[in-house]
Tab-separated table of N, CA and C in Angstrom:
chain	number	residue	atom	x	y	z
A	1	UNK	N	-79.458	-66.404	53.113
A	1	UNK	CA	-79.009	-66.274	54.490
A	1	UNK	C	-78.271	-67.568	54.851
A	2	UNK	N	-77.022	-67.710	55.089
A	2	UNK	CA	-76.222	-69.104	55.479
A	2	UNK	C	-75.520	-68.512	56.938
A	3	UNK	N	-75.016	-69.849	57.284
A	3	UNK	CA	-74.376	-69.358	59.103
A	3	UNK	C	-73.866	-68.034	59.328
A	4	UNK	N	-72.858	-67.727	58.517
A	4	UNK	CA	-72.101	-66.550	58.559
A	4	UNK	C	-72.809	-65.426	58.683
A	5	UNK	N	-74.018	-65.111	57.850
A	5	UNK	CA	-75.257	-64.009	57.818
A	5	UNK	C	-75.700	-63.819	59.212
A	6	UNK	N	-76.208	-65.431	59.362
A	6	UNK	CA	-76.447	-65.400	61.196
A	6	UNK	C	-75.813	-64.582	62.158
A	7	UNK	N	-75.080	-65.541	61.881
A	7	UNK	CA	-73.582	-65.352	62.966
A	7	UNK	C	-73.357	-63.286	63.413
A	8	UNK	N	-73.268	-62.805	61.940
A	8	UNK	CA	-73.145	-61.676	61.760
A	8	UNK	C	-74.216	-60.969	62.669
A	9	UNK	N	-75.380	-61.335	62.124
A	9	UNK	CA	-76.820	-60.391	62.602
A	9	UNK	C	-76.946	-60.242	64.203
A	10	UNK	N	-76.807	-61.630	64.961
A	10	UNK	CA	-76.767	-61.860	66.377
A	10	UNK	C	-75.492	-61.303	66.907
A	11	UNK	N	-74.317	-60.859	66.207
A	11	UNK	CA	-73.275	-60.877	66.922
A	11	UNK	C	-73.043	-59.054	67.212
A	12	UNK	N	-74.039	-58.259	66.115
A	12	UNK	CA	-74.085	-57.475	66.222
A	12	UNK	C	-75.295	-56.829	67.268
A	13	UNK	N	-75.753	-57.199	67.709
A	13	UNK	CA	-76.668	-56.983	68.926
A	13	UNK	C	-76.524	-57.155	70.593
A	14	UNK	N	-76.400	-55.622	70.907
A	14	UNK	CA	-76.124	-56.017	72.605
A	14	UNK	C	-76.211	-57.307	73.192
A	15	UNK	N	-74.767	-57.583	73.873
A	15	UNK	CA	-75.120	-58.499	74.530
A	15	UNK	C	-75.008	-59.885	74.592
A	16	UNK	N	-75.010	-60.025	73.335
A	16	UNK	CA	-74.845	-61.475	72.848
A	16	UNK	C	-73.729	-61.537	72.493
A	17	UNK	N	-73.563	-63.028	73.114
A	17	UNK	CA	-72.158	-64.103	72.779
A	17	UNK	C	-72.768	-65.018	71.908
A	18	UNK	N	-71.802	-65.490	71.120
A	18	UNK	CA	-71.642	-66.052	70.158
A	18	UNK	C	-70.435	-67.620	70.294
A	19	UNK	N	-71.098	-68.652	69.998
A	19	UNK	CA	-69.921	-69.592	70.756
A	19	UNK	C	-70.202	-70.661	69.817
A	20	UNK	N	-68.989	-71.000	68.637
A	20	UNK	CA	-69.172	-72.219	68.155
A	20	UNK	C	-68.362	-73.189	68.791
A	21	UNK	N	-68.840	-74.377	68.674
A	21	UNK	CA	-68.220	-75.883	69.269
A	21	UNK	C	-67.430	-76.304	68.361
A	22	UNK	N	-65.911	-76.275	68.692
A	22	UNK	CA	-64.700	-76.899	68.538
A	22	UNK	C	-64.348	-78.280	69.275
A	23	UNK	N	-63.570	-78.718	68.458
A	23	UNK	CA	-62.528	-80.122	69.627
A	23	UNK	C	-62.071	-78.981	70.701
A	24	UNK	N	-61.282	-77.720	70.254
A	24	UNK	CA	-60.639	-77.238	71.133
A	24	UNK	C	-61.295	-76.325	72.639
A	25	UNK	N	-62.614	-76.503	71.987
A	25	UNK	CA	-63.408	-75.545	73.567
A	25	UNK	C	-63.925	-76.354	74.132
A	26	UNK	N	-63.667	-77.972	73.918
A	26	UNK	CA	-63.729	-78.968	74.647
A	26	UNK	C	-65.827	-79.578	74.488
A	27	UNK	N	-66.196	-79.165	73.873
A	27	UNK	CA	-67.489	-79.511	72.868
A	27	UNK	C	-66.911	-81.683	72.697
A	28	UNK	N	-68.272	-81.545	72.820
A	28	UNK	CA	-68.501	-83.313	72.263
A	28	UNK	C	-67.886	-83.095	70.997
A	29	UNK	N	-67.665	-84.445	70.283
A	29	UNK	CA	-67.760	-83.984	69.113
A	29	UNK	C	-69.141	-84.021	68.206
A	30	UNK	N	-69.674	-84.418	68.119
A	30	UNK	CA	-71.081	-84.141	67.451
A	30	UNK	C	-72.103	-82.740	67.610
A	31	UNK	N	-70.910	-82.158	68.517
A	31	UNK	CA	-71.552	-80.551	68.611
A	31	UNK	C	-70.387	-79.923	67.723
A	32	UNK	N	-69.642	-80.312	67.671
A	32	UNK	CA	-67.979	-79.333	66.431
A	32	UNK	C	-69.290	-78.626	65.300
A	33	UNK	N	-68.761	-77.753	65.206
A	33	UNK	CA	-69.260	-76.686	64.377
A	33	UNK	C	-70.747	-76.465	63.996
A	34	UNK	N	-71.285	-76.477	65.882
A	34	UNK	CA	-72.403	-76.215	65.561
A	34	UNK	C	-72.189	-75.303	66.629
A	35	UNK	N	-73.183	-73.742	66.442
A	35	UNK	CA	-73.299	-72.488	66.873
A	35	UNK	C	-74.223	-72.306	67.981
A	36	UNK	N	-73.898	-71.674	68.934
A	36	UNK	CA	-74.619	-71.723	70.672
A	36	UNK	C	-74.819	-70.239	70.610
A	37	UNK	N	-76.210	-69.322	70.510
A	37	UNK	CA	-76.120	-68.312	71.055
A	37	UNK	C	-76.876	-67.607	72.137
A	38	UNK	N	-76.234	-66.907	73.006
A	38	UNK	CA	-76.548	-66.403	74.102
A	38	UNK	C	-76.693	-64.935	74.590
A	39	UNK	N	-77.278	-64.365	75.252
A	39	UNK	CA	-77.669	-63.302	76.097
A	39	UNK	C	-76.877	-63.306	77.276
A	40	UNK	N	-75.322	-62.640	77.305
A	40	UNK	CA	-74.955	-62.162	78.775
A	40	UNK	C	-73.726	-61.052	78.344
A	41	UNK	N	-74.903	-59.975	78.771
A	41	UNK	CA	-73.802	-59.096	78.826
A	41	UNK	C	-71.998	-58.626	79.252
A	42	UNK	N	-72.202	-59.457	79.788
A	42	UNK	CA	-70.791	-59.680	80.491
A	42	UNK	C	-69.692	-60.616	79.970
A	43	UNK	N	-70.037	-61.276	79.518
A	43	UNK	CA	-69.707	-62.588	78.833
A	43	UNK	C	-69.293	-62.881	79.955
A	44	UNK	N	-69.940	-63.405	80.882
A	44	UNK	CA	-68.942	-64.164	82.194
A	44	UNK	C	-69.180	-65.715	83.009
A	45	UNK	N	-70.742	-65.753	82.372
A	45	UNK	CA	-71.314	-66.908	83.064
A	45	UNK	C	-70.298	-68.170	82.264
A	46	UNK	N	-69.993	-69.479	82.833
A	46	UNK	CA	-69.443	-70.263	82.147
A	46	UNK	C	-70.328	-70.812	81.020
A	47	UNK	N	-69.658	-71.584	79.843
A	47	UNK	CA	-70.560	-71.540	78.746
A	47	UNK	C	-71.564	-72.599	79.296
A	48	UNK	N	-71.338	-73.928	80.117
A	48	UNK	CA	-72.052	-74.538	80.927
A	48	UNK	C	-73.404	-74.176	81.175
A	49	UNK	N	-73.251	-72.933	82.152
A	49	UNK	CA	-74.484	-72.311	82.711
A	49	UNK	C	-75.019	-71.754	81.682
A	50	UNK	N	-74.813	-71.325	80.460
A	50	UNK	CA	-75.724	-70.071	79.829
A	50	UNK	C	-76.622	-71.043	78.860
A	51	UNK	N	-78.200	-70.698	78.740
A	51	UNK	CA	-79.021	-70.733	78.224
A	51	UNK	C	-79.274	-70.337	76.751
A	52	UNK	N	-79.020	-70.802	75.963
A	52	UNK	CA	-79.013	-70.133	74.847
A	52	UNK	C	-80.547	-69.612	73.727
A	53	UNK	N	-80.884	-68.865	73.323
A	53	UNK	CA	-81.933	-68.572	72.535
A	53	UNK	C	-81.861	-68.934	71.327
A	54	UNK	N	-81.209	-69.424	70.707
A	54	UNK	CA	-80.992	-69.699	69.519
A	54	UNK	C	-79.281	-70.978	69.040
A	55	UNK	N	-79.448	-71.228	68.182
A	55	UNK	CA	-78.599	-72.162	67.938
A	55	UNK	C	-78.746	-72.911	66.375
A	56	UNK	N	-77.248	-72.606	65.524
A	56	UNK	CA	-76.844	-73.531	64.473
A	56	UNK	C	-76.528	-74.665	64.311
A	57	UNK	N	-77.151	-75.494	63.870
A	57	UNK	CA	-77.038	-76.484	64.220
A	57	UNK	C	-76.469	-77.323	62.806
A	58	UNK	N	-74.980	-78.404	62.112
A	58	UNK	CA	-74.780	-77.838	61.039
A	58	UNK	C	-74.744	-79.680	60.474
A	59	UNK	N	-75.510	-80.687	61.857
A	59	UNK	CA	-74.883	-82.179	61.548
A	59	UNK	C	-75.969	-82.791	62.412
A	60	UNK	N	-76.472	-83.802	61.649
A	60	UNK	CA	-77.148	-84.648	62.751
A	60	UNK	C	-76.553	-85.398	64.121
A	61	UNK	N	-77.283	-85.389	64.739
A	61	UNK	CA	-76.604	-86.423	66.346
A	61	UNK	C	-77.229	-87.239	65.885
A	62	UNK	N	-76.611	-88.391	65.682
A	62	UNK	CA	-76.934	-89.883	65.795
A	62	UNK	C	-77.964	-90.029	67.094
A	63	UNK	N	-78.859	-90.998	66.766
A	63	UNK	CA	-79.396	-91.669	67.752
A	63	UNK	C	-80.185	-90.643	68.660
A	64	UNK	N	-80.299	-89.542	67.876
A	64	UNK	CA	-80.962	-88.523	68.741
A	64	UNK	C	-81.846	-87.305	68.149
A	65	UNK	N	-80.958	-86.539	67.008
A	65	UNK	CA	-81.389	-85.962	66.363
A	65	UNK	C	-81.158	-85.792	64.737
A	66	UNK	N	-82.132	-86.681	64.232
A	66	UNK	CA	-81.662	-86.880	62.961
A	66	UNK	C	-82.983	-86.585	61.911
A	67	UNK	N	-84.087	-86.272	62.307
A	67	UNK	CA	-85.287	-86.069	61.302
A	67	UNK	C	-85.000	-84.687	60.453
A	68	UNK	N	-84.217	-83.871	60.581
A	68	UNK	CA	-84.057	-82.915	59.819
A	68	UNK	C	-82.793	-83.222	58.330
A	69	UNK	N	-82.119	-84.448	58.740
A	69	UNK	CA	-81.186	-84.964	58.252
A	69	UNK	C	-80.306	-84.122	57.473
A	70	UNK	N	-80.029	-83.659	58.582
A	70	UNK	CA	-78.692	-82.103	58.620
A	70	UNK	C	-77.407	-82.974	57.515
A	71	UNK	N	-77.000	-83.999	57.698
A	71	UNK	CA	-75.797	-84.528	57.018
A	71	UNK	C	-75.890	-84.505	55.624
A	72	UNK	N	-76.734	-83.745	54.984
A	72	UNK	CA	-77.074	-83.539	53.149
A	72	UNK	C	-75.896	-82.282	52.862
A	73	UNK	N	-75.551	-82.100	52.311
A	73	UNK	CA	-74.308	-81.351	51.816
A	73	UNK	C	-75.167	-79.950	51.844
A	74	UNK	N	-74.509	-78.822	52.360
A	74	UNK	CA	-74.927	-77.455	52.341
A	74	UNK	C	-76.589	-76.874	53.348
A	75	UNK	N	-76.952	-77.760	54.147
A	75	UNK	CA	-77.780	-77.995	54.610
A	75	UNK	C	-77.338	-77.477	56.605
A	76	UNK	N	-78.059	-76.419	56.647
A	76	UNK	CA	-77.712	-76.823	58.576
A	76	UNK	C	-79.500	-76.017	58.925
A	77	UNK	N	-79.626	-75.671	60.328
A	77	UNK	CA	-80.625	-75.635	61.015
A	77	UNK	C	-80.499	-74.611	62.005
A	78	UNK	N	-81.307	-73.532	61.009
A	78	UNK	CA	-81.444	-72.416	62.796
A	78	UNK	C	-82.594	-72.744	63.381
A	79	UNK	N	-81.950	-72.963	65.027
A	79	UNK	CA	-83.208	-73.350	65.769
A	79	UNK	C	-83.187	-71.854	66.755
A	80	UNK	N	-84.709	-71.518	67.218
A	80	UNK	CA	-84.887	-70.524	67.614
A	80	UNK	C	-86.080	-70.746	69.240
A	81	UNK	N	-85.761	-70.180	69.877
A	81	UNK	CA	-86.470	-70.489	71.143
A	81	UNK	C	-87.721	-69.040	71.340
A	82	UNK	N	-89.264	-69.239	70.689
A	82	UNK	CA	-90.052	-68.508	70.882
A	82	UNK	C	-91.174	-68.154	71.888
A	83	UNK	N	-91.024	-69.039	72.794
A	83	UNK	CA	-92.286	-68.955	73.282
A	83	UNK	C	-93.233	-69.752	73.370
A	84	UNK	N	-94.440	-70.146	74.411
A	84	UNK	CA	-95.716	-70.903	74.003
A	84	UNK	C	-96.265	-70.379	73.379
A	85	UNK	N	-96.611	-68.460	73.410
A	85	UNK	CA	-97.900	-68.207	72.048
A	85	UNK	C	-97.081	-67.809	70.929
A	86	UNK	N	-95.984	-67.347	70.460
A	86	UNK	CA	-95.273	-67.740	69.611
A	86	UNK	C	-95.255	-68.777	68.607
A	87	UNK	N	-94.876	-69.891	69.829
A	87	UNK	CA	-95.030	-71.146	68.606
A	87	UNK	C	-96.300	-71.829	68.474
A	88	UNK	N	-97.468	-71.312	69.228
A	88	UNK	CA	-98.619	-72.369	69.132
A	88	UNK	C	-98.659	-71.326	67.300
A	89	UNK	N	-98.536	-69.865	67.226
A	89	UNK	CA	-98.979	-69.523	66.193
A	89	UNK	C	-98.385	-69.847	65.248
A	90	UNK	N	-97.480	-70.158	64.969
A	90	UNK	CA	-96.007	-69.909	64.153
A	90	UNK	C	-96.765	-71.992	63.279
A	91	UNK	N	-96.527	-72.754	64.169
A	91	UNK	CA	-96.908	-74.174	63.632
A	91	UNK	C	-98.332	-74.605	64.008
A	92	UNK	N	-99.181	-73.771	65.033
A	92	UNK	CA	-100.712	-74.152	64.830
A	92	UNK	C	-101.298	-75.116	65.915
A	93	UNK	N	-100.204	-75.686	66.674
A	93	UNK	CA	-100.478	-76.403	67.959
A	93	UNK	C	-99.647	-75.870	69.199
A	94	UNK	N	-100.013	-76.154	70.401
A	94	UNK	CA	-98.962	-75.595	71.608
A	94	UNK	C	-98.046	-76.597	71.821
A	95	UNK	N	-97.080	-76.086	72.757
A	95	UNK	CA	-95.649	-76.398	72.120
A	95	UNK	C	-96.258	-78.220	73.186
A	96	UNK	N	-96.982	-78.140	73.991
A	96	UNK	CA	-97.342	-79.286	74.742
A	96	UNK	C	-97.422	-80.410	74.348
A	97	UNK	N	-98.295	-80.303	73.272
A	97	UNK	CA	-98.554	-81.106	72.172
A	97	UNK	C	-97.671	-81.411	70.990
A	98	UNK	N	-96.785	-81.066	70.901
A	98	UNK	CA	-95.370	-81.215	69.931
A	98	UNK	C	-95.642	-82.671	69.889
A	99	UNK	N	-95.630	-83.840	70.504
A	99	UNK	CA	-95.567	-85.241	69.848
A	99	UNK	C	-96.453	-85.661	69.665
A	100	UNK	N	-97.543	-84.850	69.805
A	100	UNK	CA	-99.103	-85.916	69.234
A	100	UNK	C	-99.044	-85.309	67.932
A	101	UNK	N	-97.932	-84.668	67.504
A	101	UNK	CA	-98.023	-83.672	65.460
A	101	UNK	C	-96.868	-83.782	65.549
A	102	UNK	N	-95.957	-84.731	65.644
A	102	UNK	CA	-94.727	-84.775	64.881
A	102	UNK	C	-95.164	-85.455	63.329
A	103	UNK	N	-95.871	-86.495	63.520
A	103	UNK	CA	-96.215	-87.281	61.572
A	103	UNK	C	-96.662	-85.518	60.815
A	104	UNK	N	-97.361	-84.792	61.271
A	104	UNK	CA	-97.291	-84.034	60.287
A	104	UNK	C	-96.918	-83.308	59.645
A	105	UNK	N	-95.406	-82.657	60.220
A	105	UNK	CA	-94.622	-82.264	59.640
A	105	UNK	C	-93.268	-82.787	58.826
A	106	UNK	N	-92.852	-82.117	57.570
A	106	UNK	CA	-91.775	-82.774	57.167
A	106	UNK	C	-90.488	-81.779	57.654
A	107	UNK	N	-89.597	-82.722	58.179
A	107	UNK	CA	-88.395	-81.852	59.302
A	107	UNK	C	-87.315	-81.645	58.014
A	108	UNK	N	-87.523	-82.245	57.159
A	108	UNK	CA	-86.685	-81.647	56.277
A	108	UNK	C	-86.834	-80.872	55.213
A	109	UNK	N	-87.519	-80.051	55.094
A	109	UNK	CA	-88.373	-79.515	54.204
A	109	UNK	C	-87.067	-77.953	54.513
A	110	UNK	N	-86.676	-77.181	53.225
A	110	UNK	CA	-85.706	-75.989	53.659
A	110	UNK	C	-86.995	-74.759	53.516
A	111	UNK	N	-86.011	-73.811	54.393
A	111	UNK	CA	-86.868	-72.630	53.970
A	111	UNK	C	-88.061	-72.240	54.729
A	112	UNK	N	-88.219	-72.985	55.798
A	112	UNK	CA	-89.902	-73.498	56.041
A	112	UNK	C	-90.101	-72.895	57.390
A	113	UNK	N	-90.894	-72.847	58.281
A	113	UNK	CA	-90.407	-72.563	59.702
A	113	UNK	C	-91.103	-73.950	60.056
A	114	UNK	N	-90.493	-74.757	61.339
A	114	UNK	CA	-91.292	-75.844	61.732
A	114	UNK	C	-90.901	-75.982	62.991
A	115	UNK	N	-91.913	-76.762	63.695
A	115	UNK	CA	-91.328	-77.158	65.225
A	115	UNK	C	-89.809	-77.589	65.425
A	116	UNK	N	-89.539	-77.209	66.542
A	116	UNK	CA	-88.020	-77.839	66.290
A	116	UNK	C	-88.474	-79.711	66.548
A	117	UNK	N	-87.638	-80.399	65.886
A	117	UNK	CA	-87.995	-81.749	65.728
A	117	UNK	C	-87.660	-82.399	67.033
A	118	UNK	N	-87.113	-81.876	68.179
A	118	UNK	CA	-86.699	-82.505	69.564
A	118	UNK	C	-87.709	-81.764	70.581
A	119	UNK	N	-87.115	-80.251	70.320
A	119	UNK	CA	-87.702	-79.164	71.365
A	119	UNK	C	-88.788	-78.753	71.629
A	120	UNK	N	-89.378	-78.859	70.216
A	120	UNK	CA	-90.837	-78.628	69.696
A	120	UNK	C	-91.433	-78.415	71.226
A	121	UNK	N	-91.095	-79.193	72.047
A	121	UNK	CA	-92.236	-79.722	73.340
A	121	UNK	C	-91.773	-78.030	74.600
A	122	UNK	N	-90.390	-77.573	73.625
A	122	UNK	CA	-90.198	-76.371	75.126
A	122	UNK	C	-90.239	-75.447	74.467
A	123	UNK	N	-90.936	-75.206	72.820
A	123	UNK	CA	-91.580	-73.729	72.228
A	123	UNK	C	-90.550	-73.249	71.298
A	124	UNK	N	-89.442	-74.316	70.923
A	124	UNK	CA	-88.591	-73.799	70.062
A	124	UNK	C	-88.819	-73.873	68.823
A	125	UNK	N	-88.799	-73.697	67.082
A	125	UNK	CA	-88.813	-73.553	66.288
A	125	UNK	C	-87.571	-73.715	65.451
A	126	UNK	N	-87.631	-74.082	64.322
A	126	UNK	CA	-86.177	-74.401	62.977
A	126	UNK	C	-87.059	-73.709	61.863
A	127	UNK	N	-85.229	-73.288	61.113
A	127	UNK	CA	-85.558	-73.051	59.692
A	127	UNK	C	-84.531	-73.756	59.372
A	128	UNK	N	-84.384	-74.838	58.622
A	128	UNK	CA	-83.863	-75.262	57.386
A	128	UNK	C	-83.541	-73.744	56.441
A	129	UNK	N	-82.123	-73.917	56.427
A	129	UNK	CA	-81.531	-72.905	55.460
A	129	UNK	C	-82.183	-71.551	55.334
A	130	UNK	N	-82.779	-71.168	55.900
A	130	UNK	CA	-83.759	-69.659	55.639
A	130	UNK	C	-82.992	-68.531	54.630
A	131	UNK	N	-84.249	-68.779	53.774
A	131	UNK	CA	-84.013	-67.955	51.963
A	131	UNK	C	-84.876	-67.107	52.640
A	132	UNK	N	-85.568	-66.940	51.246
A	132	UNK	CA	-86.420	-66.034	50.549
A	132	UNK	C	-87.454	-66.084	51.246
A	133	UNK	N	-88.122	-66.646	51.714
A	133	UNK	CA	-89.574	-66.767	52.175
A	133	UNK	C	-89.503	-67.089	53.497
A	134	UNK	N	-88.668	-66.981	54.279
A	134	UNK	CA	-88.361	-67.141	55.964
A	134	UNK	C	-87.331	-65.847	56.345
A	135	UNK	N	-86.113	-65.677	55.604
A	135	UNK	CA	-85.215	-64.526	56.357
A	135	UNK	C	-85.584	-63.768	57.342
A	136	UNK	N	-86.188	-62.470	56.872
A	136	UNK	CA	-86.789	-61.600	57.371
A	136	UNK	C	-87.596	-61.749	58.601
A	137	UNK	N	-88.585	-63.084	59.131
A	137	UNK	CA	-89.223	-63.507	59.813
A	137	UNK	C	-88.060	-64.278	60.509
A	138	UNK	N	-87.013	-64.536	60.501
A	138	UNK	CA	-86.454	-65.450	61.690
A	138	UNK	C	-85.245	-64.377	62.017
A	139	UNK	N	-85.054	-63.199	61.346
A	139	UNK	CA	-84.279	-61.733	61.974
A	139	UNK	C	-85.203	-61.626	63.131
A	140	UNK	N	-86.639	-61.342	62.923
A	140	UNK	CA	-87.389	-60.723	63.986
A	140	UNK	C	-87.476	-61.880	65.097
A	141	UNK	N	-87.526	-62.987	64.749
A	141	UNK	CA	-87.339	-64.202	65.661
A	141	UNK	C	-86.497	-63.970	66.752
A	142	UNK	N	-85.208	-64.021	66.222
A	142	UNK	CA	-83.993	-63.813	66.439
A	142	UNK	C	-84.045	-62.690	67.731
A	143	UNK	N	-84.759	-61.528	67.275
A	143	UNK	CA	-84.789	-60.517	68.086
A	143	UNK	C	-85.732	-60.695	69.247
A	144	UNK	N	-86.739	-60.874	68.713
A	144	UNK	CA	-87.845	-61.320	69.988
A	144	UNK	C	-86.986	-62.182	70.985
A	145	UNK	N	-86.540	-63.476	70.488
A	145	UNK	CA	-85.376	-64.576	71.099
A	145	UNK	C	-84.585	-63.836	72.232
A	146	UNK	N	-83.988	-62.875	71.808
A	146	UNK	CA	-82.962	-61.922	72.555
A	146	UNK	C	-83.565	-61.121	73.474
A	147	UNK	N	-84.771	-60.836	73.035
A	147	UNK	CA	-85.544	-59.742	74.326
A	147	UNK	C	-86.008	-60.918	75.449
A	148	UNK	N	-86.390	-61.884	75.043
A	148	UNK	CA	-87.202	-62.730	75.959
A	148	UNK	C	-85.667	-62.945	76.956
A	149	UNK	N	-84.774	-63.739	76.389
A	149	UNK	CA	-83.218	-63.904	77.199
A	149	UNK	C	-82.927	-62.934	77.942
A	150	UNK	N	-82.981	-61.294	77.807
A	150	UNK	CA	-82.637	-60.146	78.315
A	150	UNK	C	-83.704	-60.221	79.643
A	151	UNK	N	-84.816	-60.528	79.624
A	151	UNK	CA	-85.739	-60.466	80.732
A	151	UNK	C	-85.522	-61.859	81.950
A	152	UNK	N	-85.069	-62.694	81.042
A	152	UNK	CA	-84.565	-63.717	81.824
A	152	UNK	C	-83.362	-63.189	82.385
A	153	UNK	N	-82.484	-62.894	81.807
A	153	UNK	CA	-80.987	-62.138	82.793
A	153	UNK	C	-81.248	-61.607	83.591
A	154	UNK	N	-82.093	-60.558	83.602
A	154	UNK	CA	-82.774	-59.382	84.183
A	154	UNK	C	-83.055	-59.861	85.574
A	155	UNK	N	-84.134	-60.819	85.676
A	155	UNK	CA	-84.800	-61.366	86.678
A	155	UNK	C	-83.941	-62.184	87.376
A	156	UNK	N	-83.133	-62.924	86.513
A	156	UNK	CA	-81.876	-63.899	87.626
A	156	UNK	C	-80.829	-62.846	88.060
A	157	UNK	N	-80.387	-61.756	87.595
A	157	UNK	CA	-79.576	-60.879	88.569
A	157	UNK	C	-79.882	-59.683	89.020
């Protein structure tokens, strides 16, 4: 499973926009070719406002986000937004507690599911490259991701 697989799976599901960061869509640069995805049917909210459930992530940010150490050749990061009971199950602590268990995870480990190494604290989750032994489980991610966003739309309009 690499970006493009992603890209594909989410893009085919009601609803969702799909938005990678260019120089030209006016993106920092340390966001360039990393993937934003969202829940709005309409595609109308500015990309500003929209919330995203998920996100490729394909380069470390300096000085900010670098424990997964995305800059290894062939290497990027789906991060996925699950939930508090989601992720207390998924890594074994609530998402509250994300920095009293950062030493115990390794953020660079592929394949793996793990706290997200920033977000950890608002219930999000990463896979490093998702093969064989994650795919299938971060499709359904993915989907859950999208229903939870759909109820959020729902309720704000």
């Amino acid at each position: 499973m690499d970006e493009n697989d992603i890209i594909a799976f989410v893009s085919d599901l009601p609803g969702v926009v799909v938005d990678t960061a260019t120089e030209e869509s006016g993106a920092p640069e340390a966001a360039w070719g990393d993937t934003f995805i969202f829940y709005d049917p309409d595609d109308s909210a500015p990309t500003y406002r929209r919330y995203p459930f998920a996100t490729i992530v394909v380069s470390d940010y300096p000085g900010f986000d670098t424990a997964s150490d995305l800059n290894r050749p062939g290497i990027f990061r789906l991060n996925i937004f699950v939930g508090s009971s989601m992720y207390e199950d998924l890594v074994g602590h609530p998402a509250d507690q994300h920095a009293e268990h950062l030493s115990e995870f390794d953020f660079t480990g592929v394949d793996r599911i793990l706290p997200h190494p920033v977000y950890g604290s608002q219930a999000w989750v990463s896979i490093l490259n998702p093969g064989e032994a994650t795919a299938e489980q971060a499709r359904s991610l993915l989907l859950d991701a999208r229903e939870k966003a759909v109820r959020r739309y729902d309720r704000r309009h």
